[in-house]
PDB file of C-alpha atoms in Angstrom:
ATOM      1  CA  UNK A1034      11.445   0.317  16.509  1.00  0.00           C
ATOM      2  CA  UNK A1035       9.422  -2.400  17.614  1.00  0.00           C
ATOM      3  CA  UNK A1036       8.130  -6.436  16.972  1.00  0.00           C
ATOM      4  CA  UNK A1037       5.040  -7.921  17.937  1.00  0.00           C
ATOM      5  CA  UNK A1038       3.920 -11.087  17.577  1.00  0.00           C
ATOM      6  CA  UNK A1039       1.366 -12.224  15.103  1.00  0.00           C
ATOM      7  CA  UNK A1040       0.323 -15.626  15.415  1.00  0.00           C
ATOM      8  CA  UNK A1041       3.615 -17.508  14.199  1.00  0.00           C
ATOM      9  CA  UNK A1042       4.952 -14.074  12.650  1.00  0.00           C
ATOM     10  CA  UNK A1043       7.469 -11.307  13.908  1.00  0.00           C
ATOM     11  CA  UNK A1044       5.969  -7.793  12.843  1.00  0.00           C
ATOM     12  CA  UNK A1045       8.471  -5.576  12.321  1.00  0.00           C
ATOM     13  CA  UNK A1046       7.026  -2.176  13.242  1.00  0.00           C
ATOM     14  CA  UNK A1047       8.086   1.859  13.455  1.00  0.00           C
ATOM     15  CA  UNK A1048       6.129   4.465  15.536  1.00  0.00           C
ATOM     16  CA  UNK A1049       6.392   8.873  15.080  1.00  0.00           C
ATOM     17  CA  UNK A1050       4.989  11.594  16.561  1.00  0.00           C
ATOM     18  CA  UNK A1051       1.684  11.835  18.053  1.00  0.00           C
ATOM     19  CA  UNK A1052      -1.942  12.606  17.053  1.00  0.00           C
ATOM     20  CA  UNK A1053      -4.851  10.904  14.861  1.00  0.00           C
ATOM     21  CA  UNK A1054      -2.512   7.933  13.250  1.00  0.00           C
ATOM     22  CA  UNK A1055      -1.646   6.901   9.660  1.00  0.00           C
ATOM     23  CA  UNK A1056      -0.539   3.536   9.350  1.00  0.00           C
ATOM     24  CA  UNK A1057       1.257   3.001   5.726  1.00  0.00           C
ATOM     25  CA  UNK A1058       1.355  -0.591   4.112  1.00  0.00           C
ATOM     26  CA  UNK A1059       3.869  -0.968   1.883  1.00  0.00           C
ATOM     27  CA  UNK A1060       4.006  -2.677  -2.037  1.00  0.00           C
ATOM     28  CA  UNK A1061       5.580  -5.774  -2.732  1.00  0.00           C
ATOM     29  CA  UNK A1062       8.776  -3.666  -3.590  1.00  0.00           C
ATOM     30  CA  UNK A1063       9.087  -2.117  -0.629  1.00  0.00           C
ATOM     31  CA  UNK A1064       9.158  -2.477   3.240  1.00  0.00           C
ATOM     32  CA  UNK A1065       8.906   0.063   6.144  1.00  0.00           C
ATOM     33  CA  UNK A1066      11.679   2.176   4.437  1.00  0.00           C
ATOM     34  CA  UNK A1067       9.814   2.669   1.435  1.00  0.00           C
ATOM     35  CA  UNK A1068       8.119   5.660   3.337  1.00  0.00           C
ATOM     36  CA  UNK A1069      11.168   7.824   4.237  1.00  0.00           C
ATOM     37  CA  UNK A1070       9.365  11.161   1.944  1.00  0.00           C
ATOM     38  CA  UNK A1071       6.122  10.569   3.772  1.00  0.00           C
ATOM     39  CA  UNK A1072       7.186  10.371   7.995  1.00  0.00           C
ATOM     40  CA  UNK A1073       8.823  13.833   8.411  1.00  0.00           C
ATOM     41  CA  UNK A1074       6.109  15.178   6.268  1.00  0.00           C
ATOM     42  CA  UNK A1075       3.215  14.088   8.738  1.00  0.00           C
ATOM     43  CA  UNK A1076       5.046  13.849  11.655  1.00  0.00           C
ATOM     44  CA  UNK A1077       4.392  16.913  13.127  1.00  0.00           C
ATOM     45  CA  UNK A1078       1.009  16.125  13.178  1.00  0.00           C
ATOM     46  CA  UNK A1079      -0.237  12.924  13.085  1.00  0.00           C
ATOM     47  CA  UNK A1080       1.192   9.738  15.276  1.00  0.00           C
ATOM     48  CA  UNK A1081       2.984   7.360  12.066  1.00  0.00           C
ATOM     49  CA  UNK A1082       2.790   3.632  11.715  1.00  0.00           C
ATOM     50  CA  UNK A1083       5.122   1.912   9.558  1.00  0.00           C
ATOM     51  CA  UNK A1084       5.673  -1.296   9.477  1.00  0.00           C
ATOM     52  CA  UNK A1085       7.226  -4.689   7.312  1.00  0.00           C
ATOM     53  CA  UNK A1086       4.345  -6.899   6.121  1.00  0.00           C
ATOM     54  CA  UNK A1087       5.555 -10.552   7.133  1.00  0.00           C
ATOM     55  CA  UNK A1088       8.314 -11.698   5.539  1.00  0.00           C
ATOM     56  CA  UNK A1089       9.114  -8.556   3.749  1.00  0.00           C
ATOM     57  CA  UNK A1090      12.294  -6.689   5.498  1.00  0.00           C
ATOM     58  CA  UNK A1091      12.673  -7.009   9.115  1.00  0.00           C
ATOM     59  CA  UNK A1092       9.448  -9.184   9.660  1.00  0.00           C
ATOM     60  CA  UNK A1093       9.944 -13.092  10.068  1.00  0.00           C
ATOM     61  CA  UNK A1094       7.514 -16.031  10.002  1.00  0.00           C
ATOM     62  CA  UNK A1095       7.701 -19.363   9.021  1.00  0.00           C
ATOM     63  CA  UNK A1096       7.185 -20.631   5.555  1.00  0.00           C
ATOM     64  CA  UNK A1097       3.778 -22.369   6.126  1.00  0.00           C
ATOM     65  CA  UNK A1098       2.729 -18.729   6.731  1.00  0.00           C
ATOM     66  CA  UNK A1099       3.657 -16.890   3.953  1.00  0.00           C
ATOM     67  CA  UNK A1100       0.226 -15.910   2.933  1.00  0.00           C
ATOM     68  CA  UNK A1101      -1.523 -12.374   2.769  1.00  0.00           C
ATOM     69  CA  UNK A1102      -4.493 -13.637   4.267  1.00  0.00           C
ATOM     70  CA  UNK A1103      -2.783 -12.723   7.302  1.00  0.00           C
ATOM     71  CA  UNK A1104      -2.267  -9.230   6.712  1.00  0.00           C
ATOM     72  CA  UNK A1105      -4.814  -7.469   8.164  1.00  0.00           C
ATOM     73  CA  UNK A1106      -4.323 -10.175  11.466  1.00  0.00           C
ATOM     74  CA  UNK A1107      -0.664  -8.604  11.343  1.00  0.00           C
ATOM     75  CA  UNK A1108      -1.536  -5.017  11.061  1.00  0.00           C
ATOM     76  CA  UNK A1109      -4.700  -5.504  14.135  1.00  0.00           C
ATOM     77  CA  UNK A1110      -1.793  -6.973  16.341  1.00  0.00           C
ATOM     78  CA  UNK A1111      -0.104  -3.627  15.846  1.00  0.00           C
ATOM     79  CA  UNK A1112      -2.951  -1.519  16.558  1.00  0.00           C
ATOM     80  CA  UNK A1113      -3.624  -3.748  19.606  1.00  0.00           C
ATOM     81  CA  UNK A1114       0.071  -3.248  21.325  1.00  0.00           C
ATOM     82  CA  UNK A1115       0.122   0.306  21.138  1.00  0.00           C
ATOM     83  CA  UNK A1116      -3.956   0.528  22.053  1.00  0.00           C
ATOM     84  CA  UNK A1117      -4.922   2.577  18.886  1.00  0.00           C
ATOM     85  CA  UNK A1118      -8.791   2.255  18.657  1.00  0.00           C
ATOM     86  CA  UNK A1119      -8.715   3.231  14.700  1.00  0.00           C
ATOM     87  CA  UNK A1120      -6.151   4.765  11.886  1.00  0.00           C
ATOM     88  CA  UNK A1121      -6.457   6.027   8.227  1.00  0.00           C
ATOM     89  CA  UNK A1122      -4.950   3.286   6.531  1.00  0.00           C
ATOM     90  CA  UNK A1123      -2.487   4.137   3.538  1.00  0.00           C
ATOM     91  CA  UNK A1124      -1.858   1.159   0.989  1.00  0.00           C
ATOM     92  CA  UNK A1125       0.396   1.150  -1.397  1.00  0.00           C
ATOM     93  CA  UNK A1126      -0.278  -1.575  -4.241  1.00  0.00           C
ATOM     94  CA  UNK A1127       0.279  -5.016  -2.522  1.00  0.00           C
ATOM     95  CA  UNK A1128      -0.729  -3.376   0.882  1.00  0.00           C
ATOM     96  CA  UNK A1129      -4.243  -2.301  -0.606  1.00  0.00           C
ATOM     97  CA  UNK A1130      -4.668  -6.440   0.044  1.00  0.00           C
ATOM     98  CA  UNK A1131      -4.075  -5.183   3.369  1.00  0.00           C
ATOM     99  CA  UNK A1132      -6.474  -2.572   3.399  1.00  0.00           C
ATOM    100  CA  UNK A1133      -9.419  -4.735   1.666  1.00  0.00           C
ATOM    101  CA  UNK A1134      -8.871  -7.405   4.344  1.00  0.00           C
ATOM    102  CA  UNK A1135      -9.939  -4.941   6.949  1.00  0.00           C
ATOM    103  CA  UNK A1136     -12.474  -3.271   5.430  1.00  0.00           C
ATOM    104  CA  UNK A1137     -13.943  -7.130   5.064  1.00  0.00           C
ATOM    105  CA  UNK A1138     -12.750  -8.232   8.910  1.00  0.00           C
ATOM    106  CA  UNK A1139     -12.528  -4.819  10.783  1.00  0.00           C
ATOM    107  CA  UNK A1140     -13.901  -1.938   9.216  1.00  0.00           C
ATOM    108  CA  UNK A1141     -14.638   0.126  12.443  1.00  0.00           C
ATOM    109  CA  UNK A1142     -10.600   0.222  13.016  1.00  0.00           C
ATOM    110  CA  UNK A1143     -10.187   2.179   9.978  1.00  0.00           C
ATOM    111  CA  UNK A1144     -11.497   5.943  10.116  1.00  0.00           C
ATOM    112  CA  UNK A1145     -10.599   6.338   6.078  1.00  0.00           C
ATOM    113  CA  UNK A1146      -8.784   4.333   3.555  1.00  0.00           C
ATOM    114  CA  UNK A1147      -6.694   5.985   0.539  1.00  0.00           C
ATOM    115  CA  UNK A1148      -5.453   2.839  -2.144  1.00  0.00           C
ATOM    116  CA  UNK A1149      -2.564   4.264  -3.423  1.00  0.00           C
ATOM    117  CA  UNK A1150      -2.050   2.432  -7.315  1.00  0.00           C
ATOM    118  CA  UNK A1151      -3.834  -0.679  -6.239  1.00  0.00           C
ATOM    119  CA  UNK A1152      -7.309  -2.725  -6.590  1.00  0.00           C
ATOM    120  CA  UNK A1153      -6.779  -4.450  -3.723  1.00  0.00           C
ATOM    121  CA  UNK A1154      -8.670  -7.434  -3.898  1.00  0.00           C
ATOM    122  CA  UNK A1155     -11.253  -5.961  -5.797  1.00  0.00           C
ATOM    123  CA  UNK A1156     -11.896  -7.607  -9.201  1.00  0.00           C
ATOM    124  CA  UNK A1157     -14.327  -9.604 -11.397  1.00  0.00           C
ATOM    125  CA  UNK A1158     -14.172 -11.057 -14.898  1.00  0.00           C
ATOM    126  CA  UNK A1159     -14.117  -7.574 -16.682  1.00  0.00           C
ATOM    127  CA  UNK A1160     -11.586  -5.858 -14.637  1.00  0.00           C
ATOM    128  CA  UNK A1161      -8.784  -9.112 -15.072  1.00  0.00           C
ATOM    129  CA  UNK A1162      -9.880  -8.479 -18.444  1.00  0.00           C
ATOM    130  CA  UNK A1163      -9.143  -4.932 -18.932  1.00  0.00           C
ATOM    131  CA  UNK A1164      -5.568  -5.581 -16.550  1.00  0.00           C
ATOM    132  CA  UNK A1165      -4.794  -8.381 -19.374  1.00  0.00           C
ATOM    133  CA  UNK A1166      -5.146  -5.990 -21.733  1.00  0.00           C
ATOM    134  CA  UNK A1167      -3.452  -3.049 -20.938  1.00  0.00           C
ATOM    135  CA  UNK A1168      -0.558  -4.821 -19.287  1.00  0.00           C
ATOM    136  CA  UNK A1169      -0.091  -6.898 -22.100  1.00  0.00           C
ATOM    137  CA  UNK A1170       2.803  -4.033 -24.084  1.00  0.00           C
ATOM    138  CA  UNK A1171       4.146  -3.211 -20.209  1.00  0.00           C
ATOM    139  CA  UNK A1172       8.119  -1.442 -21.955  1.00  0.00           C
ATOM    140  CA  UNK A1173      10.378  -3.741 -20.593  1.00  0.00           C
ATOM    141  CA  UNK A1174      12.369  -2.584 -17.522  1.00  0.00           C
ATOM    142  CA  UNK A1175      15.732  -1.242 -18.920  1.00  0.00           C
ATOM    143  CA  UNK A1176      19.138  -1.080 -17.138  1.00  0.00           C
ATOM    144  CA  UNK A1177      20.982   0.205 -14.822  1.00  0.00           C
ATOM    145  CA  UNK A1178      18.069   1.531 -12.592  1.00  0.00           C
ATOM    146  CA  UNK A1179      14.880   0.625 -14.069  1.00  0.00           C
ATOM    147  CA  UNK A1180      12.337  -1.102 -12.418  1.00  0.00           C
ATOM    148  CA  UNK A1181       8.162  -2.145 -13.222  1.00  0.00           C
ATOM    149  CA  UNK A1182       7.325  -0.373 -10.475  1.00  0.00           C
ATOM    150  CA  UNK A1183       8.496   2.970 -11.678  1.00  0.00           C
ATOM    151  CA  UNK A1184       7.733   5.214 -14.664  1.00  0.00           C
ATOM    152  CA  UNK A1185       9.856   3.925 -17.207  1.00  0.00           C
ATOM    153  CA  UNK A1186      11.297   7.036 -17.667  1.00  0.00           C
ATOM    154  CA  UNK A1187      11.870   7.848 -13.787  1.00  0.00           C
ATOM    155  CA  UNK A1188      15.990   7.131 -14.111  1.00  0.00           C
ATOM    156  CA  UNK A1189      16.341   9.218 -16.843  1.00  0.00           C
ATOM    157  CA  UNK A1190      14.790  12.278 -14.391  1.00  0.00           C
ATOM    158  CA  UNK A1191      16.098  10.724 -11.108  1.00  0.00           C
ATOM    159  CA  UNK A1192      19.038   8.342 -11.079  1.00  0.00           C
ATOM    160  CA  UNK A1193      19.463   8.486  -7.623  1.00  0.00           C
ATOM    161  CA  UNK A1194      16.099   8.110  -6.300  1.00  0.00           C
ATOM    162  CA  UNK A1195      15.479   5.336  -8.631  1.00  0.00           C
ATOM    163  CA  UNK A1196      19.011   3.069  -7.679  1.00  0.00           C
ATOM    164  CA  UNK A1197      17.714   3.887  -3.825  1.00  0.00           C
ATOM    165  CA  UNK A1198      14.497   2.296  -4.830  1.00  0.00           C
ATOM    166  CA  UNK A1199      15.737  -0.677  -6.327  1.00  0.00           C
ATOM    167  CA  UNK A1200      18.059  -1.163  -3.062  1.00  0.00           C
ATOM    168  CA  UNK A1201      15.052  -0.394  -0.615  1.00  0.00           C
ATOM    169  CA  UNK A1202      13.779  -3.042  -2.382  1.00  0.00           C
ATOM    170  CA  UNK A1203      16.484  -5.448  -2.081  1.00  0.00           C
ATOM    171  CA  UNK A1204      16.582  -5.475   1.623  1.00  0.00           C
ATOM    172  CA  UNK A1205      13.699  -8.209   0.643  1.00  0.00           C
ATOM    173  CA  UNK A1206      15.819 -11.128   1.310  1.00  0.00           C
ATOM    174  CA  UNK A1207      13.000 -13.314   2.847  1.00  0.00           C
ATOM    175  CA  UNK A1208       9.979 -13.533   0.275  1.00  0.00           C
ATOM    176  CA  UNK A1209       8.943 -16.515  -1.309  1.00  0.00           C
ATOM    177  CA  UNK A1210       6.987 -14.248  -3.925  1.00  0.00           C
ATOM    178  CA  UNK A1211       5.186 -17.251  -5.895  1.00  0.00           C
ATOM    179  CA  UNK A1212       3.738 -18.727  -2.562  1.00  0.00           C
ATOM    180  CA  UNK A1213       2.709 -14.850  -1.398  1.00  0.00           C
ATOM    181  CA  UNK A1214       0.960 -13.629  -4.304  1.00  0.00           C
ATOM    182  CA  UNK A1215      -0.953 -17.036  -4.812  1.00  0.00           C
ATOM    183  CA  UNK A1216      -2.728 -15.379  -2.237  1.00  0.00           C
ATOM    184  CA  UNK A1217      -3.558 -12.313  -4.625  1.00  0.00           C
ATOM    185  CA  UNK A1218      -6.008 -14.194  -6.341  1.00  0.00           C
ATOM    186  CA  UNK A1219      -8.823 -14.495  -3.923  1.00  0.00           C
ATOM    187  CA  UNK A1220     -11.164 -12.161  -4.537  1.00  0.00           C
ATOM    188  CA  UNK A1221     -12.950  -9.293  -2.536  1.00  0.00           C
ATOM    189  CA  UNK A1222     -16.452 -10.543  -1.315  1.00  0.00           C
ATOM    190  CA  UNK A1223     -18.780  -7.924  -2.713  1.00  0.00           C
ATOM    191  CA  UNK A1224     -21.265  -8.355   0.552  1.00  0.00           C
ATOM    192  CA  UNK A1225     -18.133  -6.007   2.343  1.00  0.00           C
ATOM    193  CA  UNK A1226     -19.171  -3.691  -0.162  1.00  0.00           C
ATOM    194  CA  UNK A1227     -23.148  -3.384   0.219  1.00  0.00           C
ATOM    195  CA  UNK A1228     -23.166  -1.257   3.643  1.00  0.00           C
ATOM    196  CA  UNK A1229     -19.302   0.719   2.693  1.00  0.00           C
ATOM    197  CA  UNK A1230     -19.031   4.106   4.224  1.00  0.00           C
ATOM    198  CA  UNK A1231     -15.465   4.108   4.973  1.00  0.00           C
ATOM    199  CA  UNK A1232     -14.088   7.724   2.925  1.00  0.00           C
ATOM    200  CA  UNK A1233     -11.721   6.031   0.402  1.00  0.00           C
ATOM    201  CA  UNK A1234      -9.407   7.672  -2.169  1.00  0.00           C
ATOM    202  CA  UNK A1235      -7.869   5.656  -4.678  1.00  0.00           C
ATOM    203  CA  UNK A1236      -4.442   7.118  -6.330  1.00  0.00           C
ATOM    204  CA  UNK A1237      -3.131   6.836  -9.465  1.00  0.00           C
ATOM    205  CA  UNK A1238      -0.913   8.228 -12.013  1.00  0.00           C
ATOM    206  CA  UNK A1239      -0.558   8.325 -15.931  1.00  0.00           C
ATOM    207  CA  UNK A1240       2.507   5.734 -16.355  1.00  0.00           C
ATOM    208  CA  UNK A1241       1.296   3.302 -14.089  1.00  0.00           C
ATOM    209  CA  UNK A1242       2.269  -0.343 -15.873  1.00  0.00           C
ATOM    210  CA  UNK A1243       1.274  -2.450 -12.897  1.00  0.00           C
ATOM    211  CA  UNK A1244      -1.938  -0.895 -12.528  1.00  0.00           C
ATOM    212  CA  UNK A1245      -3.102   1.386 -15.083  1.00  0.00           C
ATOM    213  CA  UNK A1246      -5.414   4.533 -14.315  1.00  0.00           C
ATOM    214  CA  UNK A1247      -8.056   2.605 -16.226  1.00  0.00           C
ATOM    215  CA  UNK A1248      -8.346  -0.361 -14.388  1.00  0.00           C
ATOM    216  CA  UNK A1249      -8.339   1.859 -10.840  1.00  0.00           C
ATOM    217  CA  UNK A1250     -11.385   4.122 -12.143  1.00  0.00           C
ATOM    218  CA  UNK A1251     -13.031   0.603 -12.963  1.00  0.00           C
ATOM    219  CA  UNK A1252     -12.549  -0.792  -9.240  1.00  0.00           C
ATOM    220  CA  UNK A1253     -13.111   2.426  -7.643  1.00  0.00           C
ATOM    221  CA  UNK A1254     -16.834   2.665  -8.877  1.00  0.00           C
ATOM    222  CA  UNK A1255     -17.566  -0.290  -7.274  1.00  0.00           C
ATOM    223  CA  UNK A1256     -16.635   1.163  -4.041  1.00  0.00           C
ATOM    224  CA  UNK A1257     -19.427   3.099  -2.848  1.00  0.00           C
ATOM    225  CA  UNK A1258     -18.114   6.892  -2.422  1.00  0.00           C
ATOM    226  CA  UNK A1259     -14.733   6.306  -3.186  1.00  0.00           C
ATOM    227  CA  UNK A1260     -13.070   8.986  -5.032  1.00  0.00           C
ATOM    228  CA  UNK A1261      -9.850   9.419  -7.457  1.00  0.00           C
ATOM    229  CA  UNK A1262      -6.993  11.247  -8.126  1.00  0.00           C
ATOM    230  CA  UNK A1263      -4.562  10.489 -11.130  1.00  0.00           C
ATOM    231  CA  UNK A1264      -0.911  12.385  -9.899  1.00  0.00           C
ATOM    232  CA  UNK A1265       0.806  13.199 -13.128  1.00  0.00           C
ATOM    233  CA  UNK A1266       3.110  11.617 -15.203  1.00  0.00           C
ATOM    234  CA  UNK A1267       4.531   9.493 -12.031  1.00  0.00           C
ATOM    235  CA  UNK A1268       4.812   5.596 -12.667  1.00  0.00           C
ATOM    236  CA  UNK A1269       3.276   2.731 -10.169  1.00  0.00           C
ATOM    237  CA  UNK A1270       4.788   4.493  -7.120  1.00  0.00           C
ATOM    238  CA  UNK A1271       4.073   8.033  -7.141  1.00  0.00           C
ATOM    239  CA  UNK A1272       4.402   8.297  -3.415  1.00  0.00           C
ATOM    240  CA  UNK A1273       8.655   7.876  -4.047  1.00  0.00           C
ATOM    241  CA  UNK A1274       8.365   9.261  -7.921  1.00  0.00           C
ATOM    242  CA  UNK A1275       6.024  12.322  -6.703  1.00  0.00           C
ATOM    243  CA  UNK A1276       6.175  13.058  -2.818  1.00  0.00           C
ATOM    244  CA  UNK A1277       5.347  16.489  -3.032  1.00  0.00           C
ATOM    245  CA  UNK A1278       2.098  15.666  -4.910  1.00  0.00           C
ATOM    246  CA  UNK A1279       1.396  12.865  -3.191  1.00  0.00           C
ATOM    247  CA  UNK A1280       1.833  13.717   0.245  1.00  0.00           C
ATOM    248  CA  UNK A1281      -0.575  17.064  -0.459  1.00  0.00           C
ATOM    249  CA  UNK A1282      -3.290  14.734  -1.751  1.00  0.00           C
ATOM    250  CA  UNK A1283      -3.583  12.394   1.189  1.00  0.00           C
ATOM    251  CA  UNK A1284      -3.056  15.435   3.297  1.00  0.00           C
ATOM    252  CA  UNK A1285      -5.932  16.855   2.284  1.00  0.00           C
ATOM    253  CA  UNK A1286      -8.321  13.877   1.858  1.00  0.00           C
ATOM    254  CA  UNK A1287      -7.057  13.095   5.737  1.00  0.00           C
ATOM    255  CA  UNK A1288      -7.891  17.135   6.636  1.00  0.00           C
ATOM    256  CA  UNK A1289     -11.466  16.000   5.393  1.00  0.00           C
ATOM    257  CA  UNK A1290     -11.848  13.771   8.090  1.00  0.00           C
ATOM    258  CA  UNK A1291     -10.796  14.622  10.427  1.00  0.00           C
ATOM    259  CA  UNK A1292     -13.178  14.782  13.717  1.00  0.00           C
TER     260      UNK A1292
END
């Protein structure tokens, strides 16, 4: 357990094991927590990064700084204390924000990229077109332990894990989430795009609301060599809804490349 500081920000930050490392970026429901299935499965073999993006959990800054244009600044500072040279870089929806700002700033720290239910900052007229659309009949969340950012069935099969979500979640106390995801709307400059040949995997799954599969197939052929995988019936967040599944599939896209 460790901070750095970023700029005017406290980075919150978690280190495992030892090897090639992962960094995970958690979704705007989450924090470094939100990756408790994933750490003792790579651990073994790969050196972990998790961390809370500022403001989210543990991490602090002030409220002029609430902005994701700082994320990738955040997550460089972390790579810089503990001398990493480069990581594969897992995003999970708001983090892919993460992961697009340093493809654009500092693509050679990132060795592949997987987007796990997220465009990132990828998008153009047709894409917010297609999100308006299918969006538009999201079920509404339902009670006790529903949440958006699960299949809308996921209590009915898992209670528990779904309550522990919501309270991972909860731990959130500091967000200002109107001034953050302001932020959301700048778009991806295509020009990061022309010369891509960072190995990317986007992830998705059949009940996504947030982000359905058909809007991540439409962003991910605009990323030159990016690949996808749709995991199932698993809502938003099949890396908590499907771990098993999940965790094989970046396994195995990481195996790939692997020097």
């Amino acid at each position: 357990m460790a901070y750095v500081k970023s700029g005017s920000a406290e980075i919150y930050y978690e280190v495992y094991g030892d090897g090639p490392c992962i960094v995970f970026a958690h979704g705007a429901g989450g924090n470094a927590a939100s990756w408790w299935q994933q750490v003792p499965y790579f651990v073994d073999r790969f050196k972990i990064i998790t961390f809370d993006h500022r403001c989210f959990g543990r991490s602090t800054c002030p409220p002029e700084s609430i902005d994701m244009k700082y994320f990738a600044t955040d997550l460089r500072a972390i790579l810089d204390e503990e001398r990493i040279e480069n990581a594969f870089l897992v995003c999970q929806s708001m983090g892919g924000w993460t992961g697009m700002r340093m493809v654009a700033e500092s693509p050679e720290r990132l060795r592949a990229l997987v987007m796990s239910h997220t465009p990132g900052s990828i998008t153009n007229e047709e894409i917010r077109a297609v999100q308006q659309r299918l969006t538009a009949d999201r079920i509404p969340v339902t009670a006790p332990f529903g949440s958006s950012a699960v299949a809308p069935d996921y209590q009915d099969k898992d209670a528990a894990g779904a309550h522990l979500y919501n309270q991972i979640s909860s731990f959130n106390t500091n967000v200002d989430r109107n001034k953050l995801f302001a932020g959301m709307g700048e778009p991806m400059p295509m020009a990061a795009l022309q010369d891509y040949t960072i190995p990317t995997l986007f992830i998705t799954a059949e009940q996504d609301q947030i982000f359905p599969p058909e809007l991540i197939h439409m962003v991910a052929k605009l990323v030159p060599g990016a690949i996808v995988k749709v995991l199932g019936d698993a809502g938003h967040s099949s890396y908590f809804e499907s771990p098993a599944l999940f965790n094989k599939t970046v396994d195995e896209f990481i195996a790939g490349h692997l020097d």
